[in-house]
Amino acid sequence: MTRLANAHGAINLSQGFPDFPAPEEIKDAAREAIANDINQYPLTWGSESFRVAIAEQYRTRYGMSWIDPERHVTATCGSTEAMIAAMLGVLDPGDEVVVFEPFYENYGPDTILAGAVPRTVTLSPPDWTFDESELAAAFSARTRGIVINTPNNPTGKVFTREELGVIAELCQRWDVVAFTDEIYEHITYDGFRHVPPGAVPGLEDRTVTISALSKTYAVTGWRVGWIVAPEALTSGIRSVHDFLTVAAPAPLQEAGVVALGMPDSFYERLALEYLERRDTLLRILQETGFGSHPTRGAYYVMADVSHLGMGDDVDVAHRLTKDVGVAVVPGSSFFSRPELGTHLVRFAFCKRVETLEEAGARLRKAFA
Ligand SMILES: Cc1ncc(COP(=O)(O)O)c(C=O)c1O
């Protein structure tokens, strides 16, 4: 959709990357690291300073004080590499992995590349919650993993402590590892707070926690993320990571130390700025007749397009991009059963308010 947006001069509300600059302190730290010649391979599992900063963040922010940078932390090339390295390191061929849908598109392919089999469980609007009996039925002796993406792309769902408790109970019963994707951990709204699954009783010793610099610090092109996992899982994951990529970029890990050390005020401002962007997009969608589902975290809105009479989600996404000048993602791309998403498109609002207002002007011209 980004390619189509570029070809048609559309405002790109499809792919989830910011159109505003990264914080100056972090860019300065990256420049300084390069100038200071931190330009060679770091340790394969990550620079010590970065791993220490990661462990420190989990301790102070979430009380996960058991994390030892030497034994539990691995720096990766973004959370994308983190997830595939974790699955390749933990899963065996034939294992099953529970994946909630709608999903971020990588989890199914990651599972398959690891030789395992995805089992999907539906998240249903308006709260995008799961049916406990459907979830329980997806677990069996073959289940080895479950993917938990919270805050969630594309739904904006933030899993509650109670929901994670239900998942924890099933993971214990069936001896299952939780692979989490917490890349939107700092972007939540309406009093919802991120609960790291790895801090939930019953999941502490069976969670592979994944996050990255990409979204929090508006550096999606840097490709720096990390994995926190129990020692027994870390050794396999580190081997895979070594063979896949050798290491994450050395100077950008140094900048990551500065990023993770940003004061609380940075995260408070981040959340407030995203709130303004979310509310701007929701107002535009309301004014132009798109029915949208609530977004409690991350930076996406799923909107209903069945009333437009413009065809299915793929037709709508193409016509919005080409005729209206606003690019979105077809909803069916987030489901293993595409028919569940043919009435939906996803808007990303990780954009300057001016960009969103310009998209609003185009949508109003076409629909209001
Ligand atoms: C849920 C989720 N996980 C991972 C990624 C990619 O993360 P990274 O840039 O760290 O590889 C994205 C990007 O949109 C995402 O939405």
XYZ file of C-alpha atoms and ligand atoms in Angstrom:
384
model
C 0.000 0.000 0.000
C 2.967 2.319 0.622
C 4.110 1.738 -2.978
C 0.583 2.449 -4.242
C 0.354 5.536 -2.016
C 3.627 6.845 -3.449
C 2.533 6.134 -7.028
C -0.719 8.097 -6.549
C 0.510 10.878 -4.264
C -1.805 9.643 -1.519
C -1.402 10.497 2.154
C -0.026 7.286 3.557
C -2.134 6.121 6.496
C -1.344 2.505 5.616
C 2.097 1.471 6.899
C 2.881 2.168 10.558
C 5.839 4.519 10.408
C 5.934 8.096 11.759
C 6.252 11.130 9.467
C 7.733 13.228 12.311
C 11.386 13.357 13.421
C 13.043 11.154 16.016
C 14.140 12.902 19.274
C 17.304 15.011 18.866
C 19.042 13.425 21.896
C 18.825 10.003 20.306
C 20.019 11.152 16.888
C 22.931 12.972 18.580
C 23.827 9.794 20.466
C 23.882 7.795 17.208
C 26.079 10.393 15.485
C 28.415 10.466 18.484
C 28.709 6.673 18.581
C 29.701 6.601 14.903
C 32.153 9.504 15.395
C 33.661 7.627 18.348
C 34.209 4.650 16.082
C 31.733 2.264 17.591
C 31.524 0.795 14.120
C 32.583 -2.838 14.461
C 30.685 -5.986 15.364
C 29.335 -5.829 18.896
C 28.941 -9.039 20.892
C 26.469 -11.178 18.993
C 23.853 -10.990 21.751
C 24.272 -7.225 22.128
C 26.474 -4.481 23.576
C 26.748 -4.778 27.315
C 25.622 -1.184 27.904
C 22.435 -1.746 25.874
C 21.569 -5.018 27.591
C 22.125 -3.404 31.000
C 19.812 -0.514 30.006
C 17.137 -2.984 28.843
C 17.271 -4.991 32.081
C 17.159 -1.780 34.100
C 14.070 -0.583 32.243
C 12.136 -3.805 32.951
C 13.165 -3.628 36.623
C 12.167 -0.027 37.252
C 9.127 0.153 34.984
C 7.544 -3.262 35.478
C 9.231 -4.747 38.567
C 10.770 -7.593 36.526
C 13.863 -7.648 38.721
C 14.975 -11.188 37.800
C 16.294 -10.062 34.399
C 20.070 -10.455 34.127
C 21.651 -8.735 31.102
C 24.233 -11.539 30.804
C 21.818 -14.460 30.807
C 18.427 -13.201 29.659
C 18.783 -10.307 27.204
C 19.556 -10.464 23.462
C 19.683 -7.401 21.193
C 18.202 -8.036 17.734
C 17.573 -6.354 14.391
C 14.155 -5.051 15.374
C 11.299 -7.010 16.873
C 10.817 -8.582 13.457
C 14.076 -10.503 13.753
C 13.395 -11.050 17.454
C 10.167 -12.949 16.756
C 11.546 -15.213 14.026
C 14.776 -15.866 15.970
C 12.740 -16.706 19.078
C 10.443 -19.074 17.226
C 13.317 -20.785 15.389
C 15.167 -21.120 18.685
C 12.268 -22.497 20.717
C 9.911 -24.421 18.419
C 10.286 -27.871 16.896
C 8.739 -28.967 13.600
C 5.115 -29.985 14.093
C 4.583 -27.854 17.217
C 1.466 -25.686 17.264
C 1.351 -21.976 18.037
C -1.805 -20.123 19.058
C -2.144 -16.805 17.218
C -4.959 -14.326 17.826
C -6.601 -12.842 14.740
C -6.765 -10.168 13.486
C -2.957 -10.294 13.734
C 0.167 -8.433 12.760
C 0.974 -10.176 9.487
C 4.329 -11.729 10.467
C 3.257 -14.210 13.125
C 1.753 -16.833 10.792
C 4.762 -16.820 8.417
C 7.200 -16.819 11.378
C 5.456 -19.903 12.768
C 5.527 -21.667 9.410
C 9.203 -20.814 8.811
C 9.944 -22.446 12.173
C 8.226 -25.610 10.899
C 5.309 -25.150 13.288
C 1.581 -24.806 12.676
C -0.453 -21.668 13.549
C -3.831 -22.157 15.317
C -5.904 -18.988 15.159
C -8.274 -17.720 17.842
C -10.595 -14.796 17.131
C -10.522 -11.417 18.851
C -14.013 -9.926 18.547
C -15.051 -6.261 18.555
C -15.908 -3.949 20.191
C -13.345 -4.876 22.896
C -11.462 -7.310 20.685
C -11.559 -9.872 23.447
C -11.357 -13.657 23.062
C -13.873 -16.312 23.913
C -12.339 -18.334 26.747
C -13.725 -21.640 25.512
C -12.467 -21.003 21.960
C -9.035 -20.209 23.389
C -9.030 -23.279 25.635
C -10.049 -25.468 22.682
C -7.044 -24.243 20.680
C -4.615 -25.659 23.287
C -3.550 -29.313 23.254
C -0.493 -31.454 23.917
C 0.848 -30.273 20.524
C 0.763 -26.586 21.550
C 4.227 -25.156 22.271
C 3.627 -21.417 21.871
C 1.163 -18.545 21.940
C 1.769 -15.102 20.447
C 0.527 -12.153 22.515
C 0.759 -8.736 20.867
C -0.185 -6.067 23.380
C -0.904 -3.207 22.728
C -2.201 -4.754 19.563
C -1.795 -4.058 15.886
C -4.269 -3.769 14.134
C -7.042 -3.611 16.759
C -5.640 -1.205 19.369
C -6.503 -3.760 22.043
C -4.562 -3.684 25.319
C -4.739 -7.086 27.022
C -5.892 -6.800 30.643
C -4.301 -8.503 33.636
C -7.387 -10.743 33.866
C -7.144 -11.828 30.210
C -3.432 -12.508 30.655
C -4.286 -14.552 33.757
C -6.558 -16.787 31.656
C -3.751 -17.221 29.121
C -1.235 -17.913 31.916
C -3.391 -20.682 33.314
C -3.594 -22.399 29.903
C 0.140 -21.960 29.295
C 0.916 -23.627 32.620
C -1.568 -26.426 32.035
C -0.154 -27.260 28.582
C 3.488 -26.256 29.179
C 3.411 -23.489 26.570
C 5.793 -20.584 25.913
C 4.315 -17.079 25.414
C 5.995 -15.091 22.642
C 5.043 -11.465 23.261
C 5.278 -8.475 20.955
C 5.201 -5.351 23.119
C 6.516 -2.867 20.600
C 3.675 -0.382 21.409
C 4.168 -0.686 25.203
C 4.393 3.095 25.726
C 1.413 4.051 23.547
C -1.859 3.596 25.467
C -4.992 5.728 25.994
C -8.043 6.213 28.225
C -6.347 4.999 31.404
C -5.359 1.655 29.859
C -1.834 0.650 30.944
C 0.453 -1.891 29.365
C 0.810 -5.110 31.376
C 3.863 -7.116 30.258
C 2.760 -10.767 30.084
C 6.175 -11.784 31.487
C 5.256 -10.011 34.749
C 1.990 -11.953 35.177
C 2.082 -14.804 37.733
C 2.469 -18.115 35.939
C 4.108 -16.591 32.873
C 7.358 -15.256 34.417
C 9.387 -18.360 33.605
C 7.742 -19.185 30.256
C 7.672 -15.853 28.402
C 9.830 -14.608 25.550
C 9.383 -10.833 25.842
C 9.997 -8.859 22.648
C 10.119 -5.115 22.086
C 12.103 -2.560 20.090
C 13.158 1.048 19.670
C 11.174 1.418 16.430
C 7.840 2.816 17.573
C 8.550 4.473 20.938
C 11.407 6.568 19.575
C 10.176 6.966 15.967
C 13.167 5.106 14.503
C 11.573 2.286 12.486
C 14.500 2.347 10.039
C 17.160 1.692 12.674
C 16.237 -1.961 13.087
C 17.059 -2.349 16.781
C 15.006 -4.486 19.152
C 15.481 -7.057 21.900
C 14.422 -10.303 23.501
C 14.171 -11.077 27.197
C 13.805 -14.795 27.920
C 14.582 -17.436 30.540
C 18.165 -18.702 30.329
C 17.235 -22.124 28.918
C 15.400 -20.496 25.998
C 17.941 -17.691 25.549
C 20.786 -20.015 24.589
C 18.901 -21.457 21.581
C 17.575 -18.042 20.600
C 21.082 -16.506 20.717
C 22.436 -19.259 18.444
C 19.743 -18.605 15.860
C 20.244 -14.844 16.141
C 24.012 -15.276 15.571
C 23.454 -17.309 12.407
C 20.689 -15.021 11.108
C 22.247 -11.577 11.556
C 25.433 -11.835 13.716
C 24.371 -8.717 15.634
C 22.214 -5.611 15.718
C 23.841 -2.304 14.597
C 26.543 -1.365 17.141
C 26.288 2.474 17.125
C 22.500 2.344 17.238
C 22.616 0.126 20.315
C 24.627 2.930 21.991
C 21.924 5.387 20.968
C 19.456 2.869 22.394
C 21.063 3.319 25.820
C 20.249 7.038 25.633
C 16.736 6.271 24.347
C 15.936 3.873 27.188
C 17.255 6.435 29.665
C 14.793 9.145 28.577
C 12.975 10.685 31.576
C 9.356 9.864 32.459
C 8.304 13.210 30.969
C 9.298 11.900 27.512
C 6.878 8.964 27.797
C 4.123 11.176 29.213
C 4.481 13.579 26.272
C 4.586 10.664 23.815
C 1.257 9.346 25.120
C -0.339 12.816 25.026
C 0.834 13.474 21.481
C -0.536 10.117 20.337
C -3.825 10.860 22.102
C -4.167 14.049 20.055
C -3.409 12.131 16.851
C -5.880 9.382 17.730
C -8.652 11.814 18.577
C -7.995 13.795 15.390
C -8.408 10.668 13.268
C -11.461 9.442 15.212
C -13.156 12.833 14.720
C -12.444 12.726 10.983
C -13.770 9.165 10.711
C -16.903 10.097 12.621
C -17.538 13.169 10.447
C -17.106 11.150 7.274
C -19.348 8.270 8.333
C -16.767 5.529 8.924
C -17.791 3.326 11.846
C -14.688 2.768 13.915
C -13.832 0.460 16.794
C -12.192 1.864 19.960
C -8.395 2.065 20.040
C -6.932 1.627 23.542
C -3.301 1.373 22.522
C -0.856 1.356 19.565
C -1.634 3.680 16.656
C -4.220 2.100 14.403
C -7.972 2.277 13.942
C -10.009 -0.468 12.309
C -12.902 1.136 10.433
C -16.002 -0.399 8.926
C -16.399 0.300 5.204
C -19.307 -1.959 4.303
C -21.720 1.009 4.098
C -19.692 2.785 1.401
C -20.936 0.588 -1.438
C -17.435 0.665 -2.934
C -16.847 -3.105 -2.905
C -14.834 -5.183 -0.475
C -11.897 -4.044 1.656
C -9.366 -4.460 -1.166
C -11.524 -2.428 -3.589
C -12.048 0.253 -0.920
C -8.342 0.451 -0.045
C -7.443 0.848 -3.729
C -10.144 3.422 -4.423
C -9.356 5.427 -1.287
C -5.710 5.487 -2.353
C -6.212 6.244 -6.047
C -9.405 8.343 -6.105
C -9.515 9.995 -2.656
C -5.763 10.237 -1.986
C -5.665 8.488 1.411
C -3.950 5.093 1.643
C -5.161 2.441 4.114
C -4.656 -1.329 4.534
C -7.389 -3.837 3.567
C -8.782 -5.541 6.682
C -8.641 -9.044 5.242
C -4.831 -8.977 5.327
C -5.002 -9.313 9.118
C -6.978 -12.569 9.119
C -6.213 -16.193 8.228
C -9.860 -16.352 7.168
C -9.975 -13.270 4.888
C -13.782 -13.187 4.938
C -13.612 -11.959 8.554
C -11.984 -8.708 7.411
C -13.597 -7.821 4.092
C -15.722 -5.093 5.761
C -12.720 -3.432 7.436
C -9.772 -1.203 6.586
C -6.977 -0.115 8.908
C -5.958 3.530 9.321
C -2.543 4.304 10.916
C -2.339 7.611 12.803
C 1.404 7.771 13.604
C 1.498 11.016 11.605
C 1.708 14.735 12.283
C -1.689 16.281 13.093
C -1.325 18.394 9.896
C -0.957 15.185 7.874
C -4.071 13.724 9.490
C -6.005 16.978 8.889
C -4.997 16.924 5.211
C -6.231 13.312 4.992
C -9.422 14.543 6.712
C -9.907 17.280 4.119
C -9.643 14.690 1.339
C -12.035 12.279 3.060
C -14.558 15.066 3.768
C -14.467 16.124 0.116
C -15.278 12.564 -0.929
C -17.726 11.501 1.790
C -19.052 14.314 4.021
C 2.983 -5.483 16.166
C 4.231 -5.162 15.434
N 5.338 -5.869 15.674
C 6.481 -5.608 15.033
C 6.574 -4.597 14.079
C 7.895 -4.364 13.421
O 8.800 -3.987 14.395
P 10.341 -3.696 14.162
O 10.455 -2.419 13.420
O 10.926 -3.578 15.523
O 10.901 -4.858 13.424
C 5.447 -3.845 13.786
C 5.506 -2.791 12.755
O 4.527 -2.263 12.314
C 4.250 -4.127 14.480
O 3.137 -3.423 14.252
